[in-house]
XYZ file of C-alpha atoms in Angstrom:
395
model
C 132.239 36.059 69.435
C 132.060 32.880 71.487
C 130.618 29.798 69.818
C 129.313 27.074 72.102
C 129.565 23.670 70.446
C 127.100 20.974 71.377
C 129.046 18.043 72.828
C 129.135 14.829 70.879
C 126.915 12.033 72.168
C 128.503 8.595 72.328
C 127.243 6.368 69.521
C 126.062 3.675 71.931
C 123.808 6.158 73.716
C 122.488 7.721 70.528
C 121.643 4.296 69.139
C 119.356 3.655 72.090
C 117.231 6.724 71.502
C 117.476 7.404 67.785
C 113.995 7.843 66.366
C 112.850 9.167 63.008
C 111.569 12.706 63.415
C 108.062 13.254 62.038
C 106.737 16.719 61.292
C 102.947 16.740 61.625
C 101.137 18.513 58.804
C 99.037 21.582 59.587
C 95.899 19.673 58.572
C 96.449 17.021 61.270
C 96.365 17.770 64.994
C 99.471 16.232 66.587
C 99.082 13.372 69.020
C 99.744 13.971 72.717
C 101.915 11.045 73.687
C 101.997 9.496 77.171
C 104.999 9.891 79.411
C 107.326 7.054 78.471
C 111.073 7.215 78.999
C 113.992 5.792 77.077
C 115.968 3.131 78.921
C 118.934 5.276 79.914
C 120.747 5.899 83.159
C 120.624 9.486 84.495
C 124.265 10.001 83.445
C 123.651 8.799 79.883
C 120.455 10.832 79.689
C 122.329 14.000 80.622
C 124.935 13.304 77.947
C 122.232 12.744 75.348
C 120.231 15.837 76.308
C 123.335 18.015 76.268
C 123.962 16.857 72.711
C 120.593 18.089 71.410
C 121.086 21.572 69.905
C 118.668 24.415 70.548
C 116.458 25.226 67.593
C 117.655 27.952 65.270
C 115.546 30.808 64.063
C 112.856 32.889 65.794
C 111.736 31.940 69.291
C 108.948 34.451 69.955
C 107.412 34.757 73.423
C 103.830 33.646 73.985
C 101.045 36.194 73.970
C 99.682 37.238 77.389
C 96.794 35.116 78.625
C 93.892 36.628 80.547
C 91.409 34.387 82.306
C 87.732 35.147 81.719
C 85.319 33.556 84.173
C 83.586 34.021 87.514
C 85.374 34.005 90.864
C 84.697 30.318 91.571
C 86.073 29.298 88.169
C 89.104 31.545 88.614
C 89.821 30.068 92.042
C 89.767 26.511 90.657
C 92.000 27.475 87.708
C 94.438 29.261 90.026
C 94.829 26.272 92.318
C 95.250 23.797 89.463
C 97.952 26.026 88.005
C 99.611 26.483 91.404
C 99.597 22.714 91.965
C 101.339 22.131 88.640
C 103.929 24.767 89.526
C 104.764 23.458 92.998
C 104.621 19.720 92.370
C 106.579 19.943 89.107
C 109.193 22.574 90.021
C 109.254 22.546 93.820
C 109.499 25.793 95.772
C 111.519 27.426 92.962
C 109.805 30.573 91.610
C 111.803 30.592 88.365
C 110.974 26.988 87.575
C 107.365 27.442 88.691
C 106.845 30.344 86.281
C 108.214 28.272 83.418
C 105.903 25.336 84.204
C 102.893 27.660 84.428
C 103.734 29.100 81.008
C 103.746 25.610 79.492
C 100.312 24.881 80.977
C 98.856 28.054 79.459
C 100.526 27.329 76.123
C 98.854 23.922 76.097
C 95.540 25.492 77.041
C 95.531 27.535 73.816
C 96.703 24.662 71.599
C 94.019 22.453 69.964
C 95.861 19.249 70.872
C 95.059 19.713 74.579
C 91.988 20.199 76.821
C 90.226 23.576 76.896
C 90.473 24.310 80.648
C 93.409 24.935 82.949
C 92.472 22.045 85.245
C 91.787 19.837 82.238
C 95.300 20.449 80.929
C 97.004 19.870 84.280
C 95.096 16.692 85.109
C 94.899 15.247 81.596
C 95.174 11.455 81.804
C 95.285 11.418 85.625
C 93.255 8.217 85.730
C 96.083 6.265 84.042
C 99.566 5.924 85.502
C 101.144 5.924 82.028
C 98.717 8.411 80.524
C 99.050 11.443 82.793
C 100.781 14.393 81.208
C 102.070 15.806 84.502
C 103.433 12.927 86.549
C 102.449 14.364 89.940
C 98.776 13.748 89.093
C 99.154 9.972 88.946
C 102.278 8.923 90.858
C 101.088 9.534 94.418
C 102.877 12.879 94.820
C 99.614 14.588 95.824
C 99.883 12.873 99.199
C 102.582 15.447 99.988
C 101.338 18.962 100.746
C 103.248 22.213 100.290
C 103.863 24.460 103.271
C 101.515 27.416 103.554
C 104.160 29.975 102.419
C 105.176 27.777 99.465
C 101.546 27.269 98.453
C 100.811 30.990 98.601
C 103.890 31.754 96.462
C 102.732 29.232 93.872
C 99.234 30.739 93.901
C 100.691 34.229 93.424
C 102.645 33.019 90.371
C 99.515 31.364 88.978
C 97.451 34.498 89.592
C 99.984 36.672 87.763
C 100.000 34.301 84.772
C 96.190 34.290 84.574
C 96.367 38.092 84.537
C 98.791 38.285 81.612
C 102.336 37.638 82.949
C 104.561 35.924 80.354
C 107.822 33.964 80.656
C 109.568 35.024 77.436
C 112.362 32.453 77.688
C 109.966 29.519 77.383
C 108.245 30.885 74.268
C 105.561 28.560 72.882
C 106.904 25.431 74.575
C 104.316 22.722 75.161
C 106.637 20.060 76.598
C 109.440 19.856 79.133
C 111.401 17.288 81.092
C 114.307 17.127 83.537
C 117.755 16.673 82.060
C 118.282 13.248 83.660
C 115.568 11.509 81.603
C 114.818 11.211 77.892
C 111.146 10.858 76.925
C 110.315 9.066 73.681
C 108.790 12.251 72.246
C 111.847 14.474 72.681
C 113.412 13.475 69.349
C 110.337 14.799 67.502
C 110.350 18.292 69.051
C 112.407 21.473 68.864
C 114.533 22.259 71.915
C 113.756 25.832 72.969
C 115.179 26.618 76.394
C 116.849 25.359 79.545
C 115.675 26.523 82.971
C 117.789 25.062 85.769
C 117.503 21.281 85.262
C 114.429 21.434 82.971
C 114.517 21.446 79.161
C 111.641 22.983 77.183
C 110.380 21.956 73.742
C 107.828 22.961 71.103
C 106.360 21.001 68.227
C 108.326 21.069 64.991
C 106.690 22.718 61.998
C 103.451 24.732 61.867
C 102.118 23.335 65.164
C 104.936 25.092 67.017
C 104.257 28.531 65.520
C 102.169 31.329 67.113
C 99.343 30.723 64.624
C 98.661 27.313 66.196
C 97.963 28.813 69.656
C 94.713 30.627 68.935
C 92.155 28.052 70.043
C 89.227 29.409 72.076
C 89.361 28.193 75.684
C 86.678 27.474 78.275
C 86.196 28.949 81.758
C 84.108 25.988 82.916
C 86.855 24.676 85.192
C 86.165 21.193 86.575
C 86.369 20.277 90.254
C 89.451 18.163 91.011
C 88.696 16.006 94.044
C 92.356 15.146 94.636
C 93.108 18.839 95.296
C 90.490 19.167 98.039
C 93.067 18.727 100.822
C 94.982 21.884 99.815
C 92.378 23.841 97.851
C 89.172 25.176 99.438
C 87.994 26.079 95.929
C 87.982 22.416 94.929
C 86.717 21.211 98.307
C 83.691 23.532 98.266
C 83.211 23.042 94.560
C 83.057 19.281 95.075
C 80.281 19.621 97.638
C 78.274 21.905 95.375
C 78.796 19.636 92.388
C 77.687 16.592 94.414
C 74.544 18.397 95.515
C 73.787 19.511 91.968
C 74.267 15.965 90.700
C 71.906 14.611 93.343
C 69.264 17.173 92.457
C 69.605 16.417 88.752
C 69.389 12.675 89.348
C 66.311 13.088 91.501
C 64.536 15.501 89.154
C 62.246 12.842 87.597
C 61.437 11.541 91.094
C 60.707 14.988 92.472
C 58.432 15.774 89.561
C 56.468 12.589 90.118
C 56.299 12.642 93.916
C 55.729 16.233 94.942
C 53.121 18.703 93.863
C 54.863 21.410 95.907
C 57.774 21.598 98.374
C 58.632 24.673 100.457
C 60.850 25.661 103.373
C 59.109 26.404 106.646
C 59.247 30.167 107.330
C 61.770 30.904 110.067
C 63.070 27.306 110.030
C 65.581 26.935 107.169
C 66.215 23.266 107.992
C 62.539 22.249 107.834
C 60.390 21.555 104.782
C 56.746 20.775 104.101
C 55.451 19.164 100.944
C 52.208 18.331 99.214
C 52.782 14.767 98.018
C 51.405 12.778 95.136
C 49.421 9.947 96.707
C 50.249 7.682 93.769
C 54.058 7.656 94.278
C 54.798 6.841 97.941
C 57.958 4.874 97.121
C 59.607 8.106 95.980
C 59.010 10.107 99.163
C 62.352 9.237 100.848
C 64.413 10.417 97.877
C 62.339 13.569 97.628
C 63.018 14.317 101.294
C 66.772 13.705 100.996
C 66.960 15.913 97.926
C 65.178 18.737 99.748
C 67.464 18.358 102.790
C 70.625 18.300 100.666
C 73.806 18.227 102.779
C 72.276 19.676 105.969
C 73.414 18.017 109.196
C 69.953 18.506 110.695
C 66.757 18.445 108.672
C 63.037 17.781 109.006
C 60.770 16.994 106.052
C 57.015 16.604 106.536
C 54.591 15.643 103.789
C 50.821 15.425 103.258
C 48.712 14.023 100.441
C 45.667 16.025 101.549
C 46.037 19.620 100.402
C 43.476 20.795 102.979
C 45.734 19.549 105.797
C 48.962 21.159 104.568
C 50.025 23.706 107.216
C 50.887 27.228 106.203
C 53.809 27.551 108.644
C 55.571 25.951 111.599
C 52.429 25.786 113.747
C 50.198 22.759 113.171
C 46.887 21.612 114.566
C 46.384 18.161 116.022
C 44.291 17.238 112.997
C 47.098 18.263 110.629
C 49.609 16.177 112.543
C 47.279 13.187 112.524
C 46.828 13.531 108.742
C 50.563 13.669 107.992
C 51.462 11.072 105.349
C 55.266 10.850 105.588
C 58.135 12.361 107.565
C 61.921 12.275 107.291
C 64.153 13.273 110.215
C 67.930 13.709 110.175
C 70.409 14.635 112.911
C 73.921 13.603 111.936
C 75.434 14.605 115.287
C 73.041 12.228 117.052
C 73.401 9.524 114.409
C 69.710 9.811 113.525
C 68.140 9.299 110.114
C 64.551 8.091 110.094
C 61.715 7.639 107.593
C 58.231 7.348 109.070
C 54.933 6.611 107.356
C 51.280 7.077 108.131
C 50.494 3.374 108.120
C 46.764 3.932 108.039
C 47.286 5.541 104.631
C 50.229 3.428 103.473
C 50.228 0.016 105.208
C 53.809 -1.135 105.737
C 55.609 -3.780 107.740
C 58.699 -3.686 109.925
C 59.643 -1.967 113.197
C 60.064 1.774 113.275
C 58.340 2.481 109.954
C 54.985 3.713 111.219
C 54.261 7.050 112.807
C 52.816 7.053 116.293
C 49.052 7.288 116.147
C 48.056 10.861 116.805
C 45.103 11.531 119.124
C 42.768 14.223 117.891
C 40.954 15.658 120.917
C 37.190 16.013 120.610
C 35.617 19.067 122.207
C 33.332 18.018 125.138
C 30.019 19.702 125.844
C 30.300 22.507 128.367
C 28.556 21.416 131.589
C 25.683 23.566 132.880
C 26.628 25.812 135.790
C 25.553 24.698 139.239
C 22.799 26.575 140.956
C 25.023 27.640 143.862
C 27.417 29.431 141.514
C 30.316 27.015 142.136
C 32.138 25.582 139.108
C 31.107 22.193 137.920
C 33.365 19.376 139.221
C 35.958 17.968 136.779
C 35.136 14.373 136.034
C 38.027 11.911 136.290
C 40.611 14.363 137.653
C 41.777 14.598 141.243
C 43.867 17.484 142.468
C 44.898 19.016 145.702
C 43.533 22.355 146.681
C 45.763 25.335 145.951
C 47.648 23.650 143.071
C 47.440 24.686 139.449
C 46.608 21.873 137.080
C 49.538 20.799 134.916
C 48.980 20.346 131.201
C 48.405 16.819 130.002
C 51.304 15.066 128.276
C 51.132 15.893 124.601
C 49.330 13.247 122.645
C 50.168 15.240 119.549
C 53.987 15.034 119.663
C 55.584 15.319 116.229
C 57.291 12.182 114.989
């Protein structure tokens, strides 16, 4: 039998990091401490870490984890997990699997957030509060290569489908061997994977019974992952649209009696507007248009003039109360008002006055059978009359 003896740590180094170990009672959820390091050189840190013995006794593997959620939620969880793997362990499959196991262990522990992305990006808004340093130290500006990213996603996918790294057990913490975090003296050292050391809480909070917390599949959108994750890029756009709709809900309820898409024209909308809330029409139009690059919103306060489709009479166009036009490619975004109904000031705010043609009396036929002459129009013989310029052009 070969006995490996933990090397002695020089007293001067141990004095710098000695800290009373506190075992948290089962009735008190342990505190998740920020990432703060002892003031040691990398060489001294390695000496100190090598002197910490591995915990004795059982080191059971974690139970398999299986993600339950829809495809969009799973995609966001997968990419958060893959980001933790690659940014923390580099393109090293063994190290990546170990990091992923720690994330899932934290997910099922009541001291941490209830979602995969919540665990990975916990404290990201504070440089000293983030739990995974890549989320707050600028590392996200670097992007993995496509093969490396796909390998990390494959590892994350396997873990979300039940793959377990037995060596890591129920570890909830880890660090590289050239640093010494303040919390390391209060935890049990479980495993070493390449240059990373893995720890679990001492006492009841490090036992399997503590890892039975119900988790959530409501994975948040992480904007900082949008550059490498379509799931978070698309999710951000949908979340922004949903937020805008929710914010505008009181306005929509007050301003519109009914809004509907124009049949056959998915980027056009008509609305029956509440005459008493004209100041809310622009927001109503923008909410209906959402994120479309091109959009047309036309509104009336007179129900009798509301068109039933894309075709409109001259009278309906003349009675239009408000219109909103958008064409991002052309740099156009315009709000126009029927200033006879809503007097306003300023250039470009009023719709062009629409001319409603009045039907003229049909002249009596001439006795010689020839058609009656057209008053006010001259034309050359043999030419077909061209239509008049439209006085009913839409705004």
